[in-house]
mmCIF file of C-alpha atoms in Angstrom:
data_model
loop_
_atom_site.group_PDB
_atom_site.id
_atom_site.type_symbol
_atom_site.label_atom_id
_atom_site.label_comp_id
_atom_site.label_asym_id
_atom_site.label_seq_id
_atom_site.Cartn_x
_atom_site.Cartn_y
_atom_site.Cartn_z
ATOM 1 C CA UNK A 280 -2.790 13.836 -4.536
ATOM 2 C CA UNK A 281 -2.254 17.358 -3.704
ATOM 3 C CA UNK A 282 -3.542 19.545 -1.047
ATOM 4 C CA UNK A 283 -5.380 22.749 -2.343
ATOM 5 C CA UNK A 284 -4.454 24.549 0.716
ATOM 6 C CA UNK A 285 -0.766 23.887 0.026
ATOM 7 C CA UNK A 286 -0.998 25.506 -3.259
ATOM 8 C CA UNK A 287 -3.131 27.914 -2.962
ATOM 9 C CA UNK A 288 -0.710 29.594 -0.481
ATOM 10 C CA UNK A 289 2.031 29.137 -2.542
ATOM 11 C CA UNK A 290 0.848 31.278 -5.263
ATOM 12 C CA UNK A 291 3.338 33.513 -6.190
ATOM 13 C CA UNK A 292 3.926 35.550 -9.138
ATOM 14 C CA UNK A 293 7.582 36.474 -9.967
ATOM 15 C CA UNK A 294 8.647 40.002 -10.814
ATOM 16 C CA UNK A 295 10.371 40.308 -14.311
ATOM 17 C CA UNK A 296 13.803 41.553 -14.957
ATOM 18 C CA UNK A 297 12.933 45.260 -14.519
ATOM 19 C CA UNK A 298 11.787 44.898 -11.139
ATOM 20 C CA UNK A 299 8.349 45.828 -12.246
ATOM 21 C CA UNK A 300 5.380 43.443 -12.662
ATOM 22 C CA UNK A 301 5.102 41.145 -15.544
ATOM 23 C CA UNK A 302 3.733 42.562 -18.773
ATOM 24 C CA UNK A 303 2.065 41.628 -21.705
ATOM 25 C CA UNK A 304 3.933 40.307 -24.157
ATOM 26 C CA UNK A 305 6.174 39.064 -21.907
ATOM 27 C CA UNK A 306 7.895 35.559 -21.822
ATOM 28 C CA UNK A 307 6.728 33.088 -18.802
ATOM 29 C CA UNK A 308 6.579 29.891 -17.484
ATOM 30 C CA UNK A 309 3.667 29.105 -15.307
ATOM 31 C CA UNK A 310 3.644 26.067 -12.682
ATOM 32 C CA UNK A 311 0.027 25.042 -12.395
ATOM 33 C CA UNK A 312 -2.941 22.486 -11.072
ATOM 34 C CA UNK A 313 -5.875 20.865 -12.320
ATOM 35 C CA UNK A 314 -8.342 18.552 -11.515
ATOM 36 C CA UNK A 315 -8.357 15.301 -13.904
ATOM 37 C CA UNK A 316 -11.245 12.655 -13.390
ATOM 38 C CA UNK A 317 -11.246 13.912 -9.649
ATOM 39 C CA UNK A 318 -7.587 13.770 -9.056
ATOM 40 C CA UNK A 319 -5.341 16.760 -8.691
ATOM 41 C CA UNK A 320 -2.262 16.989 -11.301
ATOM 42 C CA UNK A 321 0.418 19.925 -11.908
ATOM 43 C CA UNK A 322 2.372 20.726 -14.531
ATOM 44 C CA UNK A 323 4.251 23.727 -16.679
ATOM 45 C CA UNK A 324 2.860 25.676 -19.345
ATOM 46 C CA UNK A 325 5.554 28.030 -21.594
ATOM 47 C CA UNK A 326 4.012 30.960 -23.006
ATOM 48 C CA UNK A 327 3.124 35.121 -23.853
ATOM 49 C CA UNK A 328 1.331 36.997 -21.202
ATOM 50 C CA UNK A 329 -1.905 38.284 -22.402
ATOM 51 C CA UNK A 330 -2.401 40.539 -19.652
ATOM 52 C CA UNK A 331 -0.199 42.613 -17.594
ATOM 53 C CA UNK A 332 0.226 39.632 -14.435
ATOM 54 C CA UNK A 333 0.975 40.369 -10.835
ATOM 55 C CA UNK A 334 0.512 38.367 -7.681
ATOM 56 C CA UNK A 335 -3.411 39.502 -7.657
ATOM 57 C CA UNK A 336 -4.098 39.369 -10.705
ATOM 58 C CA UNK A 337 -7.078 36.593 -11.518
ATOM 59 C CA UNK A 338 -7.614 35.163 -14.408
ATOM 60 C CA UNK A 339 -3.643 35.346 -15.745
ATOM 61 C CA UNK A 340 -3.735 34.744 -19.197
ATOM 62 C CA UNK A 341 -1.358 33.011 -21.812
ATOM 63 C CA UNK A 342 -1.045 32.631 -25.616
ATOM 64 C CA UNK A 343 0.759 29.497 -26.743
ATOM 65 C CA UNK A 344 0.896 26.942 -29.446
ATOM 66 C CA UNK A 345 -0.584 23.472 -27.948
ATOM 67 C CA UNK A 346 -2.872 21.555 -30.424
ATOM 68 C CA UNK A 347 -1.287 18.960 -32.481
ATOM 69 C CA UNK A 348 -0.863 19.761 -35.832
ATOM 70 C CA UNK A 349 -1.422 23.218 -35.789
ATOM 71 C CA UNK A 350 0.609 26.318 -35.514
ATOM 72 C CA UNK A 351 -2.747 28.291 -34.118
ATOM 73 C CA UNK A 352 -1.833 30.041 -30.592
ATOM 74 C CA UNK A 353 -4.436 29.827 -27.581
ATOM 75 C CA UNK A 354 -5.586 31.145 -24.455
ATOM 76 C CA UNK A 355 -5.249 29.304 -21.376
ATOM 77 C CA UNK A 356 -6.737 31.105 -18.449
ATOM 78 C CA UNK A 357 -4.886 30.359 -14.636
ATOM 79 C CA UNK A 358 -6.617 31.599 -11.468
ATOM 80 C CA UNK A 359 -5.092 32.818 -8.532
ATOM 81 C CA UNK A 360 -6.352 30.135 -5.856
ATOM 82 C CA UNK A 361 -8.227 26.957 -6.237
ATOM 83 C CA UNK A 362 -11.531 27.969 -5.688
ATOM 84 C CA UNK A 363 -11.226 30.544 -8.352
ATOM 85 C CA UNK A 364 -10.639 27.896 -10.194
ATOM 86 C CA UNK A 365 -13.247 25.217 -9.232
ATOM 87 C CA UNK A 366 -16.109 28.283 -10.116
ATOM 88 C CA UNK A 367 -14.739 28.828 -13.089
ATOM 89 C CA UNK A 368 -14.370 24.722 -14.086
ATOM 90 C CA UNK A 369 -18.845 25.531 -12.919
ATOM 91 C CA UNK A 370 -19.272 27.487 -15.759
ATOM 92 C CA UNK A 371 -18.334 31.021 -13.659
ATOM 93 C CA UNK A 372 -15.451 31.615 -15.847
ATOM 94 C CA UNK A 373 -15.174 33.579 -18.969
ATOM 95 C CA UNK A 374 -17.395 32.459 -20.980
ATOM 96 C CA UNK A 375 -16.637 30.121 -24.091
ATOM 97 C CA UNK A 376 -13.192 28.624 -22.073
ATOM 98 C CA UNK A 377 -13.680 24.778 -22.153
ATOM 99 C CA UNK A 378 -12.738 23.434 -18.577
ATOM 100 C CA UNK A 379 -9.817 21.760 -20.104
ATOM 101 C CA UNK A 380 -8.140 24.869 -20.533
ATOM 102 C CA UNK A 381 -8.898 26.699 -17.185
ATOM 103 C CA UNK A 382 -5.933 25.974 -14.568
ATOM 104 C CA UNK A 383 -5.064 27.710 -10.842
ATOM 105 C CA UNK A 384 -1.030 28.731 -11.142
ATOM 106 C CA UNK A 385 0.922 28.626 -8.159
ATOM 107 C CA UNK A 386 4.541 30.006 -9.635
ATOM 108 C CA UNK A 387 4.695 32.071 -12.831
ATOM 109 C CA UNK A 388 8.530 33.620 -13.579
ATOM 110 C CA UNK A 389 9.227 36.152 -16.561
ATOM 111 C CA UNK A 390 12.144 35.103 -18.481
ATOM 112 C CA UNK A 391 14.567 36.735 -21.293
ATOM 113 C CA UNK A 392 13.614 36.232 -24.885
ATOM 114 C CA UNK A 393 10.771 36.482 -27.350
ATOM 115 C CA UNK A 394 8.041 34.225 -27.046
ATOM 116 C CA UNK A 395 7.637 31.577 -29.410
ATOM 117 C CA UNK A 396 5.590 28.548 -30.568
ATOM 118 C CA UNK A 397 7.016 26.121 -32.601
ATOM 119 C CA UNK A 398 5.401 22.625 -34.165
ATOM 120 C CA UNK A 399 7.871 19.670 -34.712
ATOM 121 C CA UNK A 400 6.982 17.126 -38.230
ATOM 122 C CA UNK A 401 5.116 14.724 -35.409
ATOM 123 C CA UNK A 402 2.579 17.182 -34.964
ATOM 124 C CA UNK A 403 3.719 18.071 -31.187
ATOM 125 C CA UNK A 404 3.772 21.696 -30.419
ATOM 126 C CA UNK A 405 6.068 23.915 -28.006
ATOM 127 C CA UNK A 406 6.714 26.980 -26.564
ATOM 128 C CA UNK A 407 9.431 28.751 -25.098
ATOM 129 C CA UNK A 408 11.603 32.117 -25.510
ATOM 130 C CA UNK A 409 13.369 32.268 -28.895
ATOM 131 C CA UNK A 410 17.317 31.920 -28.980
ATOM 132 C CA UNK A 411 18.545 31.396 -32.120
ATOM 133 C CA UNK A 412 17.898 29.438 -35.430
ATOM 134 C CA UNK A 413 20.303 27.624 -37.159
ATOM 135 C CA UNK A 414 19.576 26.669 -41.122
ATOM 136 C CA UNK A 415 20.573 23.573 -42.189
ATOM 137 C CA UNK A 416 23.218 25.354 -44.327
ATOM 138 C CA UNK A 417 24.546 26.949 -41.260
ATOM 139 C CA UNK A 418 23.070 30.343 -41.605
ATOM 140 C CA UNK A 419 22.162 31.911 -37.877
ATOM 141 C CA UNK A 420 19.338 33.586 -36.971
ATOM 142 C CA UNK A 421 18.761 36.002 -33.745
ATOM 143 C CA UNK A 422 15.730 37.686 -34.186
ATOM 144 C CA UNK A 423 12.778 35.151 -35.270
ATOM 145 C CA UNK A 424 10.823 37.849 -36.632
ATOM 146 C CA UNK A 425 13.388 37.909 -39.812
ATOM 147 C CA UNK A 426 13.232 34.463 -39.918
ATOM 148 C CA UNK A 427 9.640 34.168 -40.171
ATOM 149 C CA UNK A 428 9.937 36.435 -42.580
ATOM 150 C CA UNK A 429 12.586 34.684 -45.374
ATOM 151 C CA UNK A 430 10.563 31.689 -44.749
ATOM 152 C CA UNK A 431 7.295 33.739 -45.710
ATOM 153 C CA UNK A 432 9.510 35.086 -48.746
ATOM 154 C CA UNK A 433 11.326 31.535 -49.860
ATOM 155 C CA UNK A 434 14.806 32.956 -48.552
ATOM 156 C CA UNK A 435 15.101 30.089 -46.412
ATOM 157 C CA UNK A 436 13.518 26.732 -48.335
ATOM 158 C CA UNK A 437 10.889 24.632 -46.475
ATOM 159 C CA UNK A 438 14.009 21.494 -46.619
ATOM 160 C CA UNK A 439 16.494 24.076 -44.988
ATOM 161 C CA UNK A 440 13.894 25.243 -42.224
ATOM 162 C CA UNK A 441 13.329 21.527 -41.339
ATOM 163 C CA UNK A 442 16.836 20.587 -41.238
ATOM 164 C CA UNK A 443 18.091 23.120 -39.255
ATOM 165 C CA UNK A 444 18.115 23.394 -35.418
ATOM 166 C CA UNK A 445 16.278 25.825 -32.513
ATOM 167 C CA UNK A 446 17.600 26.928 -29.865
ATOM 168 C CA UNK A 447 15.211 27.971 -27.290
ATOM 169 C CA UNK A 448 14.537 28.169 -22.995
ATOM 170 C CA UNK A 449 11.666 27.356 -21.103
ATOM 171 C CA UNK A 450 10.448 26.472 -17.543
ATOM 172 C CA UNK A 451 9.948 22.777 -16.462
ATOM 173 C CA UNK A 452 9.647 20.947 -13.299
ATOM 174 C CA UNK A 453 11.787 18.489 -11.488
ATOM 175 C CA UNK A 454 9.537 16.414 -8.837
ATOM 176 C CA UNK A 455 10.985 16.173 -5.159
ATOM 177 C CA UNK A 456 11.161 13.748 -2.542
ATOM 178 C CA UNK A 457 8.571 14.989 -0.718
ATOM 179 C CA UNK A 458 5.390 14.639 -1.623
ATOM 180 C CA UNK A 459 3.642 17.579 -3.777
ATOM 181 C CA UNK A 460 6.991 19.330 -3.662
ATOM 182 C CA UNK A 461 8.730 20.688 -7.136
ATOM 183 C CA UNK A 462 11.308 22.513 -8.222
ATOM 184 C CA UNK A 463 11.077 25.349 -10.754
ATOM 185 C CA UNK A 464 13.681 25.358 -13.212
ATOM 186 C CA UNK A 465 14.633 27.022 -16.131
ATOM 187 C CA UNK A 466 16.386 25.034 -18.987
ATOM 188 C CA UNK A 467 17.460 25.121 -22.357
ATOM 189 C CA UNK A 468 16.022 21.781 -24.119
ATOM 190 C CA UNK A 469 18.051 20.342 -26.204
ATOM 191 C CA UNK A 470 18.431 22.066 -30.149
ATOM 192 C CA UNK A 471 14.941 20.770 -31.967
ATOM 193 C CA UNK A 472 14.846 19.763 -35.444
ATOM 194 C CA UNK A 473 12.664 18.747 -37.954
ATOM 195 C CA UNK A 474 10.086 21.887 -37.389
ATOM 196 C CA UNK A 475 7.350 22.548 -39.709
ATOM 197 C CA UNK A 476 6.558 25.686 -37.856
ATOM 198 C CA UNK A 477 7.019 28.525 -35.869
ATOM 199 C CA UNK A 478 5.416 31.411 -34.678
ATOM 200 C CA UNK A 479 6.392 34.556 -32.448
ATOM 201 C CA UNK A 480 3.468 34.002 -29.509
ATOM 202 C CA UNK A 481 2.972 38.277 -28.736
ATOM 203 C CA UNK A 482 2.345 38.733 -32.113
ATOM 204 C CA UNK A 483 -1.433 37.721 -34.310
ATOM 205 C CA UNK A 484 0.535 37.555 -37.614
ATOM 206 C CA UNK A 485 4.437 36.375 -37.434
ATOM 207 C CA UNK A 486 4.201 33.016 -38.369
ATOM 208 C CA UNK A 487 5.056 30.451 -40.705
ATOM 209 C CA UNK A 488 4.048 26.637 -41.373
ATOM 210 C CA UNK A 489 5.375 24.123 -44.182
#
């Protein structure tokens, strides 16, 4: 169980690597709560800023890839404290945003790297900041825009694309000893394979899906 209190003075919002505040388009991890059949639960979602974020600003919005199946991004809206949060889980929110997609963040960091979505041959989805691509021939990519592009143009073949391996990073959370106490951490998951798609997260139209 976690104490609202606790988190809602804890909400911080991370400056990016230019000292400035975090802007759209940008990379982040965001450390958040919600309340499940009564019960408060936390968690990390990976995105692209949708607005320009800063430690006021209320709702902080996200794109990222998180229906199974599909390679569609979404909003998810985080308030600033709790009971920004419980008015707009009322219906005081913006309007059309189911409650299951309204959360209050507590920690949101900026990180290096494009944003991406990606959706592994399961169905699960992802999201993190793009690395590099590897095709199962061995050909590297750097810039996922390109890729997304030879896959759009057959220069990379749908069995190449699913045999080859992404490299990405993204925010998770390691649980403490104490209760309601987390760490923060960036990491850099283990390469994924078998991908049916990928797209870059800032952008409406760079994406690709077998």
């Amino acid at each position: 169980m976690f104490n609202p209190m606790y988190l809602e003075v804890n909400t911080v919002v991370k400056k990016d690597v230019n000292g400035l505040a975090i802007n759209k388009g940008t990379a982040v991890g965001i450390l958040y709560v919600q309340l499940v059949n009564g019960k408060w639960q936390t968690g990390v979602h990976n995105g692209s800023t949708d607005n320009t974020i800063t430690s006021t600003t209320s709702p902080a919005v996200i794109w990222h890839v998180g229906k199974k199946g599909s390679i569609e991004r979404n909003r998810l809206y985080f308030y600033k404290t709790v009971e920004e949060y419980q008015r707009a889980r009322m219906g005081k929110g913006p309007k059309g945003v189911p409650p299951s997609r309204l959360y209050a963040r507590v920690l949101t960091e900026s990180y290096t790297g494009v944003p991406v979505g990606f959706l592994r041959s399961d169905g699960s989805a992802n999201n993190g900041a793009f690395k590099k691509f590897t095709t199962a021939k061995g050909k590297v990519y750097d810039n996922v825009s390109v890729l997304i592009n030879d896959l759009k143009n057959k220069k990379v073949s749908q069995a190449d694309f699913r045999g080859g391996k992404l490299e990405y990073l993204h925010y998770n959370i390691q649980k403490r000893k104490e209760p309601g106490r987390y760490d923060f951490i960036l990491e850099t998951p283990k390469p994924v394979t078998e991908l049916i798609g990928i797209r870059r997260l800032d952008k409406a139209d760079e994406f690709f899906k077998i």
